[in-house]
mmCIF file of C-alpha atoms in Angstrom:
data_model
loop_
_atom_site.group_PDB
_atom_site.id
_atom_site.type_symbol
_atom_site.label_atom_id
_atom_site.label_comp_id
_atom_site.label_asym_id
_atom_site.label_seq_id
_atom_site.Cartn_x
_atom_site.Cartn_y
_atom_site.Cartn_z
ATOM 1 C CA MET A 1 93.274 33.827 83.994
ATOM 2 C CA ILE A 2 92.231 30.228 83.435
ATOM 3 C CA ILE A 3 88.996 29.467 81.584
ATOM 4 C CA GLU A 4 87.558 25.956 81.547
ATOM 5 C CA GLY A 5 85.610 24.876 78.486
ATOM 6 C CA PHE A 6 85.205 22.443 75.622
ATOM 7 C CA TYR A 7 87.469 21.992 72.611
ATOM 8 C CA GLN A 8 86.328 20.687 69.216
ATOM 9 C CA PRO A 9 89.234 19.420 67.063
ATOM 10 C CA PRO A 10 89.322 20.425 63.376
ATOM 11 C CA GLY A 11 86.944 18.399 61.191
ATOM 12 C CA ARG A 12 85.375 16.527 64.138
ATOM 13 C CA ALA A 13 81.999 16.841 65.856
ATOM 14 C CA ALA A 14 83.141 15.375 69.201
ATOM 15 C CA ARG A 15 84.014 17.722 72.052
ATOM 16 C CA GLU A 16 86.565 17.262 74.805
ATOM 17 C CA ALA A 17 87.304 19.119 78.023
ATOM 18 C CA ALA A 18 90.061 21.726 77.759
ATOM 19 C CA ARG A 19 91.486 24.789 79.477
ATOM 20 C CA LEU A 20 92.460 28.178 78.117
ATOM 21 C CA PHE A 21 95.142 30.333 79.813
ATOM 22 C CA LEU A 22 94.662 34.059 79.133
ATOM 23 C CA ASP A 23 97.602 36.453 79.547
ATOM 24 C CA ASP A 24 97.574 40.227 79.695
ATOM 25 C CA ASP A 25 99.888 40.380 76.657
ATOM 26 C CA GLN A 26 97.057 38.961 74.442
ATOM 27 C CA ARG A 27 98.574 35.490 74.394
ATOM 28 C CA LEU A 28 96.299 32.459 74.752
ATOM 29 C CA THR A 29 97.527 29.001 75.734
ATOM 30 C CA LEU A 30 95.217 26.108 74.895
ATOM 31 C CA ASP A 31 95.625 22.986 77.009
ATOM 32 C CA THR A 32 93.989 19.926 75.427
ATOM 33 C CA PRO A 33 94.588 16.158 75.799
ATOM 34 C CA PRO A 34 96.727 16.056 72.619
ATOM 35 C CA GLY A 35 98.989 18.825 73.914
ATOM 36 C CA ILE A 36 99.509 22.519 74.531
ATOM 37 C CA GLN A 37 99.233 25.193 71.831
ATOM 38 C CA VAL A 38 100.028 28.901 72.101
ATOM 39 C CA PHE A 39 98.239 31.542 70.029
ATOM 40 C CA SER A 40 98.118 35.301 69.722
ATOM 41 C CA LEU A 41 94.708 36.964 70.060
ATOM 42 C CA ARG A 42 95.046 38.600 66.660
ATOM 43 C CA ASP A 43 95.301 35.146 65.025
ATOM 44 C CA ILE A 44 92.091 33.875 66.637
ATOM 45 C CA GLU A 45 88.569 34.503 65.324
ATOM 46 C CA VAL A 46 86.004 35.185 68.050
ATOM 47 C CA SER A 47 82.302 34.917 67.209
ATOM 48 C CA ASP A 48 80.177 38.074 67.308
ATOM 49 C CA ALA A 49 78.566 38.886 70.640
ATOM 50 C CA LEU A 50 74.825 38.472 70.131
ATOM 51 C CA GLY A 51 72.828 38.833 73.340
ATOM 52 C CA SER A 52 73.457 35.945 75.705
ATOM 53 C CA ILE A 53 74.586 33.489 73.015
ATOM 54 C CA PRO A 54 77.916 32.017 74.231
ATOM 55 C CA LEU A 55 81.031 33.101 72.366
ATOM 56 C CA PHE A 56 83.338 30.583 70.732
ATOM 57 C CA LEU A 57 86.898 30.847 69.514
ATOM 58 C CA THR A 58 88.086 29.511 66.168
ATOM 59 C CA PHE A 59 91.816 28.803 65.886
ATOM 60 C CA PRO A 60 93.908 29.001 62.691
ATOM 61 C CA ASP A 61 93.766 25.217 62.204
ATOM 62 C CA GLY A 62 89.927 25.167 62.378
ATOM 63 C CA GLY A 63 89.645 23.940 65.959
ATOM 64 C CA ARG A 64 87.069 25.553 68.247
ATOM 65 C CA PHE A 65 86.911 26.356 71.940
ATOM 66 C CA VAL A 66 83.713 27.235 73.860
ATOM 67 C CA PRO A 67 84.356 28.816 77.298
ATOM 68 C CA ALA A 68 82.298 27.400 80.172
ATOM 69 C CA ASP A 69 82.382 30.807 81.918
ATOM 70 C CA ASP A 70 81.234 33.021 79.065
ATOM 71 C CA SER A 71 80.931 36.198 81.134
ATOM 72 C CA ALA A 72 84.512 35.948 82.419
ATOM 73 C CA PHE A 73 85.878 35.486 78.925
ATOM 74 C CA ARG A 74 83.813 38.437 77.655
ATOM 75 C CA ARG A 75 85.282 40.709 80.335
ATOM 76 C CA TRP A 76 88.818 39.705 79.398
ATOM 77 C CA LEU A 77 88.075 40.084 75.676
ATOM 78 C CA ARG A 78 86.652 43.620 76.083
ATOM 79 C CA GLN A 79 89.895 44.650 77.769
ATOM 80 C CA HIS A 80 92.016 43.436 74.871
ATOM 81 C CA ARG A 81 89.866 43.802 71.721
ATOM 82 C CA ARG A 82 87.339 46.373 70.626
ATOM 83 C CA PRO A 83 83.833 44.834 70.279
ATOM 84 C CA GLY A 84 82.581 44.256 66.753
ATOM 85 C CA TRP A 85 80.040 46.531 65.077
ATOM 86 C CA ILE A 86 77.217 44.003 65.565
ATOM 87 C CA TYR A 87 77.753 44.075 69.329
ATOM 88 C CA ARG A 88 77.959 47.869 69.314
ATOM 89 C CA MET A 89 74.735 48.146 67.343
ATOM 90 C CA GLU A 90 72.979 45.665 69.621
ATOM 91 C CA SER A 91 74.118 47.544 72.705
ATOM 92 C CA HIS A 92 72.448 50.811 71.635
ATOM 93 C CA LYS A 93 68.652 51.076 71.492
ATOM 94 C CA ARG A 94 68.791 53.741 68.819
ATOM 95 C CA GLY A 95 70.931 51.507 66.634
ATOM 96 C CA VAL A 96 68.532 48.600 67.145
ATOM 97 C CA LEU A 97 65.518 50.754 66.192
ATOM 98 C CA ILE A 98 67.274 52.162 63.117
ATOM 99 C CA THR A 99 68.287 48.678 62.006
ATOM 100 C CA LEU A 100 64.751 47.358 62.556
ATOM 101 C CA ALA A 101 63.218 50.219 60.567
ATOM 102 C CA ALA A 102 65.726 49.744 57.748
ATOM 103 C CA THR A 103 64.993 46.017 57.671
ATOM 104 C CA CYS A 104 61.243 46.637 57.451
ATOM 105 C CA LEU A 105 61.728 49.128 54.613
ATOM 106 C CA LEU A 106 63.991 46.676 52.805
ATOM 107 C CA VAL A 107 61.419 43.880 53.141
ATOM 108 C CA VAL A 108 58.633 46.139 51.837
ATOM 109 C CA PHE A 109 60.792 47.243 48.892
ATOM 110 C CA TYR A 110 61.716 43.622 48.127
ATOM 111 C CA ILE A 111 58.106 42.376 48.193
ATOM 112 C CA TRP A 112 56.446 45.247 46.320
ATOM 113 C CA GLY A 113 59.356 46.373 44.173
ATOM 114 C CA VAL A 114 61.973 43.732 43.500
ATOM 115 C CA LEU A 115 59.701 40.656 43.388
ATOM 116 C CA PRO A 116 57.196 41.966 40.791
ATOM 117 C CA TRP A 117 59.987 43.353 38.602
ATOM 118 C CA ALA A 118 62.175 40.238 38.845
ATOM 119 C CA SER A 119 59.294 37.795 38.312
ATOM 120 C CA ASN A 120 58.137 39.701 35.229
ATOM 121 C CA VAL A 121 61.624 39.905 33.719
ATOM 122 C CA ILE A 122 62.385 36.229 34.375
ATOM 123 C CA ALA A 123 58.954 35.014 33.188
ATOM 124 C CA GLN A 124 59.292 36.872 29.885
ATOM 125 C CA ARG A 125 62.648 35.175 29.262
ATOM 126 C CA ILE A 126 61.748 31.601 30.171
ATOM 127 C CA PRO A 127 62.159 29.356 27.093
ATOM 128 C CA THR A 128 59.002 28.214 25.307
ATOM 129 C CA THR A 129 59.925 24.572 25.843
ATOM 130 C CA ILE A 130 59.680 25.042 29.621
ATOM 131 C CA GLU A 131 56.228 26.642 29.296
ATOM 132 C CA GLN A 132 55.070 23.776 27.099
ATOM 133 C CA ASN A 133 56.422 21.128 29.469
ATOM 134 C CA LEU A 134 54.726 22.806 32.444
ATOM 135 C CA GLY A 135 51.443 22.928 30.560
ATOM 136 C CA ARG A 136 51.633 19.252 29.585
ATOM 137 C CA HIS A 137 52.468 18.154 33.123
ATOM 138 C CA THR A 138 49.641 20.274 34.561
ATOM 139 C CA LEU A 139 47.149 18.799 32.088
ATOM 140 C CA THR A 140 48.320 15.297 33.042
ATOM 141 C CA LEU A 141 47.693 16.083 36.702
ATOM 142 C CA LEU A 142 44.236 17.448 35.892
ATOM 143 C CA ARG A 143 43.327 14.285 33.991
ATOM 144 C CA ALA A 144 44.480 12.228 36.956
ATOM 145 C CA SER A 145 41.902 14.033 39.109
ATOM 146 C CA ASP A 146 38.237 14.652 38.217
ATOM 147 C CA PHE A 147 38.865 16.479 34.945
ATOM 148 C CA ARG A 148 37.428 14.650 31.926
ATOM 149 C CA ASP A 149 37.022 15.371 28.223
ATOM 150 C CA SER A 150 34.062 17.584 27.398
ATOM 151 C CA ALA A 151 30.627 15.969 27.295
ATOM 152 C CA LEU A 152 29.168 18.748 25.123
ATOM 153 C CA PRO A 153 27.644 17.798 21.729
ATOM 154 C CA GLU A 154 30.124 17.705 18.872
ATOM 155 C CA ASP A 155 28.523 20.619 17.020
ATOM 156 C CA LYS A 156 28.635 22.752 20.178
ATOM 157 C CA GLN A 157 32.327 21.982 20.666
ATOM 158 C CA LYS A 158 33.065 22.976 17.055
ATOM 159 C CA ALA A 159 31.122 26.227 17.513
ATOM 160 C CA LEU A 160 33.130 27.048 20.633
ATOM 161 C CA GLN A 161 36.414 26.354 18.855
ATOM 162 C CA GLN A 162 35.313 28.677 16.018
ATOM 163 C CA LEU A 163 34.370 31.377 18.539
ATOM 164 C CA PHE A 164 37.752 30.974 20.209
ATOM 165 C CA GLN A 165 39.575 31.461 16.888
ATOM 166 C CA GLN A 166 37.516 34.573 16.168
ATOM 167 C CA VAL A 167 38.222 36.025 19.614
ATOM 168 C CA ILE A 168 42.026 35.630 19.525
ATOM 169 C CA PRO A 169 43.439 39.165 19.119
ATOM 170 C CA PRO A 170 46.159 39.821 16.523
ATOM 171 C CA SER A 171 48.760 40.319 19.251
ATOM 172 C CA LEU A 172 48.409 36.670 20.325
ATOM 173 C CA ARG A 173 48.045 35.004 16.919
ATOM 174 C CA HIS A 174 51.811 34.893 16.466
ATOM 175 C CA ASP A 175 52.767 34.539 20.108
ATOM 176 C CA ARG A 176 55.816 32.381 20.848
ATOM 177 C CA THR A 177 53.507 30.116 22.857
ATOM 178 C CA PRO A 178 50.214 29.992 20.869
ATOM 179 C CA VAL A 179 46.919 29.820 22.749
ATOM 180 C CA ARG A 180 44.476 26.952 22.272
ATOM 181 C CA LEU A 181 41.124 25.952 23.744
ATOM 182 C CA LYS A 182 40.591 22.728 25.693
ATOM 183 C CA LEU A 183 37.010 21.923 26.694
ATOM 184 C CA MET A 184 36.731 19.767 29.784
ATOM 185 C CA ASN A 185 33.995 18.335 31.956
ATOM 186 C CA ILE A 186 34.689 19.329 35.565
ATOM 187 C CA PRO A 187 31.965 18.014 37.906
ATOM 188 C CA ASP A 188 29.960 20.845 39.500
ATOM 189 C CA VAL A 189 32.505 23.512 38.578
ATOM 190 C CA ALA A 190 31.869 26.522 36.332
ATOM 191 C CA ASN A 191 35.342 27.846 35.688
ATOM 192 C CA ALA A 192 38.025 28.717 33.157
ATOM 193 C CA PHE A 193 41.766 29.066 33.620
ATOM 194 C CA MET A 194 44.961 29.366 31.597
ATOM 195 C CA LEU A 195 47.896 26.960 31.749
ATOM 196 C CA ALA A 196 51.505 28.039 31.294
ATOM 197 C CA ASP A 197 51.651 26.682 27.722
ATOM 198 C CA GLY A 198 48.699 28.798 26.522
ATOM 199 C CA THR A 199 46.032 26.103 26.969
ATOM 200 C CA LEU A 200 42.736 27.645 28.028
ATOM 201 C CA ILE A 201 40.659 25.176 30.054
ATOM 202 C CA LEU A 202 36.915 25.877 29.764
ATOM 203 C CA SER A 203 34.447 23.796 31.757
ATOM 204 C CA ASP A 204 31.162 22.465 30.373
ATOM 205 C CA LYS A 205 29.239 24.002 33.256
ATOM 206 C CA LEU A 206 30.590 27.475 32.480
ATOM 207 C CA VAL A 207 29.419 27.052 28.869
ATOM 208 C CA ALA A 208 25.953 26.085 30.114
ATOM 209 C CA LEU A 209 25.948 29.098 32.428
ATOM 210 C CA SER A 210 26.729 31.570 29.642
ATOM 211 C CA PRO A 211 23.978 33.885 28.347
ATOM 212 C CA GLY A 212 25.592 34.112 24.898
ATOM 213 C CA ASP A 213 28.715 34.059 22.757
ATOM 214 C CA ASP A 214 29.899 37.491 23.879
ATOM 215 C CA ALA A 215 29.842 36.330 27.494
ATOM 216 C CA LEU A 216 32.077 33.380 26.623
ATOM 217 C CA ALA A 217 34.243 35.702 24.533
ATOM 218 C CA GLY A 218 34.728 37.879 27.621
ATOM 219 C CA VAL A 219 35.813 34.872 29.677
ATOM 220 C CA MET A 220 38.154 33.699 26.914
ATOM 221 C CA LEU A 221 39.727 37.146 26.562
ATOM 222 C CA HIS A 222 40.145 37.423 30.322
ATOM 223 C CA GLU A 223 42.134 34.180 30.322
ATOM 224 C CA MET A 224 44.083 35.275 27.232
ATOM 225 C CA GLY A 225 45.000 38.385 29.198
ATOM 226 C CA HIS A 226 46.629 36.118 31.779
ATOM 227 C CA HIS A 227 48.646 34.541 28.966
ATOM 228 C CA ALA A 228 49.552 37.878 27.355
ATOM 229 C CA TYR A 229 51.019 39.083 30.650
ATOM 230 C CA ARG A 230 52.537 35.657 31.373
ATOM 231 C CA HIS A 231 50.717 35.548 34.703
ATOM 232 C CA PRO A 232 51.050 31.769 35.233
ATOM 233 C CA MET A 233 54.824 31.934 34.796
ATOM 234 C CA ARG A 234 55.105 35.116 36.852
ATOM 235 C CA MET A 235 53.183 33.427 39.670
ATOM 236 C CA LEU A 236 55.472 30.403 39.518
ATOM 237 C CA VAL A 237 58.656 32.501 39.406
ATOM 238 C CA ARG A 238 57.513 34.813 42.187
ATOM 239 C CA SER A 239 56.534 31.933 44.484
ATOM 240 C CA SER A 240 59.892 30.298 43.803
ATOM 241 C CA LEU A 241 61.744 33.521 44.614
ATOM 242 C CA VAL A 242 59.862 33.864 47.904
ATOM 243 C CA SER A 243 60.678 30.271 48.849
ATOM 244 C CA LEU A 244 64.339 30.627 47.898
ATOM 245 C CA THR A 245 64.613 33.908 49.814
ATOM 246 C CA LEU A 246 63.199 32.380 52.995
ATOM 247 C CA LEU A 247 65.410 29.317 52.583
ATOM 248 C CA TRP A 248 68.431 31.608 52.274
ATOM 249 C CA MET A 249 67.382 33.612 55.337
ATOM 250 C CA THR A 250 66.489 30.669 57.607
ATOM 251 C CA GLY A 251 68.816 27.988 56.236
ATOM 252 C CA ASP A 252 66.243 25.357 57.173
ATOM 253 C CA VAL A 253 62.499 24.926 56.658
ATOM 254 C CA SER A 254 61.833 22.423 59.426
ATOM 255 C CA GLY A 255 59.429 23.202 62.254
ATOM 256 C CA ILE A 256 58.744 26.919 62.628
ATOM 257 C CA GLY A 257 60.743 27.708 59.498
ATOM 258 C CA ASP A 258 58.464 25.481 57.433
ATOM 259 C CA THR A 259 55.365 27.213 58.825
ATOM 260 C CA LEU A 260 56.781 30.660 58.077
ATOM 261 C CA LEU A 261 57.760 29.571 54.580
ATOM 262 C CA GLN A 262 54.278 28.284 53.759
ATOM 263 C CA SER A 263 52.529 31.292 55.320
ATOM 264 C CA ALA A 264 54.685 33.847 53.520
ATOM 265 C CA SER A 265 54.324 32.043 50.191
ATOM 266 C CA LEU A 266 50.538 31.882 50.611
ATOM 267 C CA ALA A 267 50.233 35.575 51.492
ATOM 268 C CA ASN A 268 52.434 36.455 48.523
ATOM 269 C CA GLU A 269 50.409 34.340 46.074
ATOM 270 C CA LEU A 270 47.059 35.723 47.284
ATOM 271 C CA GLN A 271 48.179 39.309 46.802
ATOM 272 C CA PHE A 272 49.621 38.592 43.384
ATOM 273 C CA SER A 273 46.468 36.758 42.213
ATOM 274 C CA ARG A 274 44.273 39.786 42.931
ATOM 275 C CA GLY A 275 46.556 42.017 40.900
ATOM 276 C CA MET A 276 46.594 39.556 38.020
ATOM 277 C CA GLU A 277 42.775 39.301 37.930
ATOM 278 C CA ARG A 278 42.409 43.071 37.704
ATOM 279 C CA GLU A 279 45.046 43.268 34.984
ATOM 280 C CA ALA A 280 43.391 40.482 32.961
ATOM 281 C CA ASP A 281 39.968 42.146 33.336
ATOM 282 C CA ASP A 282 41.304 45.443 31.995
ATOM 283 C CA TRP A 283 42.981 43.667 29.064
ATOM 284 C CA ALA A 284 39.758 41.787 28.216
ATOM 285 C CA ILE A 285 37.664 44.967 28.343
ATOM 286 C CA VAL A 286 39.943 46.688 25.823
ATOM 287 C CA GLU A 287 39.800 43.684 23.469
ATOM 288 C CA MET A 288 36.009 43.307 23.850
ATOM 289 C CA LYS A 289 35.572 46.939 22.830
ATOM 290 C CA ARG A 290 37.957 46.527 19.894
ATOM 291 C CA GLU A 291 35.938 43.557 18.633
ATOM 292 C CA GLY A 292 32.628 45.333 19.207
ATOM 293 C CA ARG A 293 31.340 42.735 21.660
ATOM 294 C CA SER A 294 28.873 43.232 24.491
ATOM 295 C CA LEU A 295 30.440 44.115 27.825
ATOM 296 C CA GLU A 296 26.996 43.712 29.366
ATOM 297 C CA GLN A 297 27.116 39.986 28.560
ATOM 298 C CA MET A 298 30.562 39.806 30.116
ATOM 299 C CA ALA A 299 29.210 41.440 33.261
ATOM 300 C CA GLU A 300 26.232 39.077 33.199
ATOM 301 C CA ILE A 301 28.341 35.913 33.185
ATOM 302 C CA TYR A 302 30.390 37.323 36.030
ATOM 303 C CA SER A 303 27.130 37.887 37.917
ATOM 304 C CA ARG A 304 26.084 34.310 37.290
ATOM 305 C CA LEU A 305 29.458 33.035 38.448
ATOM 306 C CA SER A 306 29.015 35.084 41.595
ATOM 307 C CA ALA A 307 25.586 33.543 42.137
ATOM 308 C CA GLU A 308 27.087 30.086 41.631
ATOM 309 C CA GLY A 309 29.445 30.838 44.483
ATOM 310 C CA GLU A 310 32.666 30.306 42.545
ATOM 311 C CA ASN A 311 34.211 33.502 43.905
ATOM 312 C CA ASP A 312 32.313 35.693 46.380
ATOM 313 C CA LYS A 313 30.468 32.951 48.206
ATOM 314 C CA ALA A 314 33.693 31.226 49.114
ATOM 315 C CA ASN A 315 35.238 34.472 50.296
ATOM 316 C CA GLU A 316 32.344 36.600 51.598
ATOM 317 C CA TYR A 317 33.462 36.192 55.209
ATOM 318 C CA LEU A 318 37.137 36.783 54.459
ATOM 319 C CA PRO A 319 38.945 40.137 54.462
ATOM 320 C CA ASP A 320 39.942 41.480 51.044
ATOM 321 C CA TRP A 321 43.643 40.792 51.585
ATOM 322 C CA LEU A 322 42.880 37.113 52.220
ATOM 323 C CA SER A 323 40.915 36.640 48.988
ATOM 324 C CA THR A 324 42.547 35.255 45.851
ATOM 325 C CA HIS A 325 40.294 37.368 43.624
ATOM 326 C CA PRO A 326 39.040 40.925 43.878
ATOM 327 C CA ALA A 327 35.408 41.095 45.026
ATOM 328 C CA MET A 328 33.227 40.032 42.080
ATOM 329 C CA ALA A 329 30.830 42.929 42.698
ATOM 330 C CA SER A 330 33.612 45.477 42.120
ATOM 331 C CA ARG A 331 34.757 43.653 38.981
ATOM 332 C CA ILE A 332 31.224 43.686 37.562
ATOM 333 C CA GLU A 333 30.906 47.365 38.407
ATOM 334 C CA ASP A 334 34.150 48.131 36.560
ATOM 335 C CA ILE A 335 32.967 46.242 33.466
ATOM 336 C CA ARG A 336 29.604 48.044 33.414
ATOM 337 C CA GLU A 337 31.333 51.385 33.941
ATOM 338 C CA ALA A 338 33.549 50.624 30.931
ATOM 339 C CA ALA A 339 30.436 49.761 28.870
ATOM 340 C CA LYS A 340 29.044 53.282 29.250
ATOM 341 C CA PRO A 341 29.412 55.495 26.160
#
């Protein structure tokens, strides 16, 4: 049998017309412009048969041959070599369904089992210098935007720093990355968040919104809970693992791959943020009780934040899975439930 096709010499991208003579004794004769070569079928690597994707032959020297009549070559190959396990699996519906189910289970286990465990283990072992560098770079980026130094009166800033020092629980006083408070003026934003280096950013508007010191203490402890669990680093590590996994699976992030990469990373980060908020809330409630502070004030500032639209208003029309934070109403309910004797 003679099969026309294209030959790609070793180490070259150019293709040239060639012919392949197939004998019944599993001998293949390749006729190319440079000359004729004879091979045995057992010395040639044939690509796996995947659907209608054309097969190609790889010779011992690295050269490749792509048959023009793929179906004819497949018929000859089936007579002289048993199909690979990928082809056999693909050819049986039951095998395809079993493989698909196993893949889905593996993905679920990776996302909800391996990723949280790996991100936690890695985040806890990241050197302090990396956390500090990340925090400094993040603060630099914030200053380059609309974040400015606090405009609160000097005596108010000193009082807040004193409150912060009083609130710090013993478990964080000797942390490898100490926490510190940074007051900032963020236009029209009542918010607080923790950087990777333990810097707690507290906005002037959130201070103005607070009904009292215990309310601010609740916010501070919530953010300290993020630091105690290394949530910022876990988020960074987990997002990186998702990106690296998709890069490994797709090999390229251009076009559709780029869209899938961004979508999967976003879905992953949203889910993880909700879990972190609940964990930080629980940690803050325990510390508020230990310090004898008012959980009612903590619930009150959450209510005011909700009224300001920092959480629920932005997400009220979104499904729960698409929200970065748990519903504020449920968080307030949990705090008030914990305040009961």
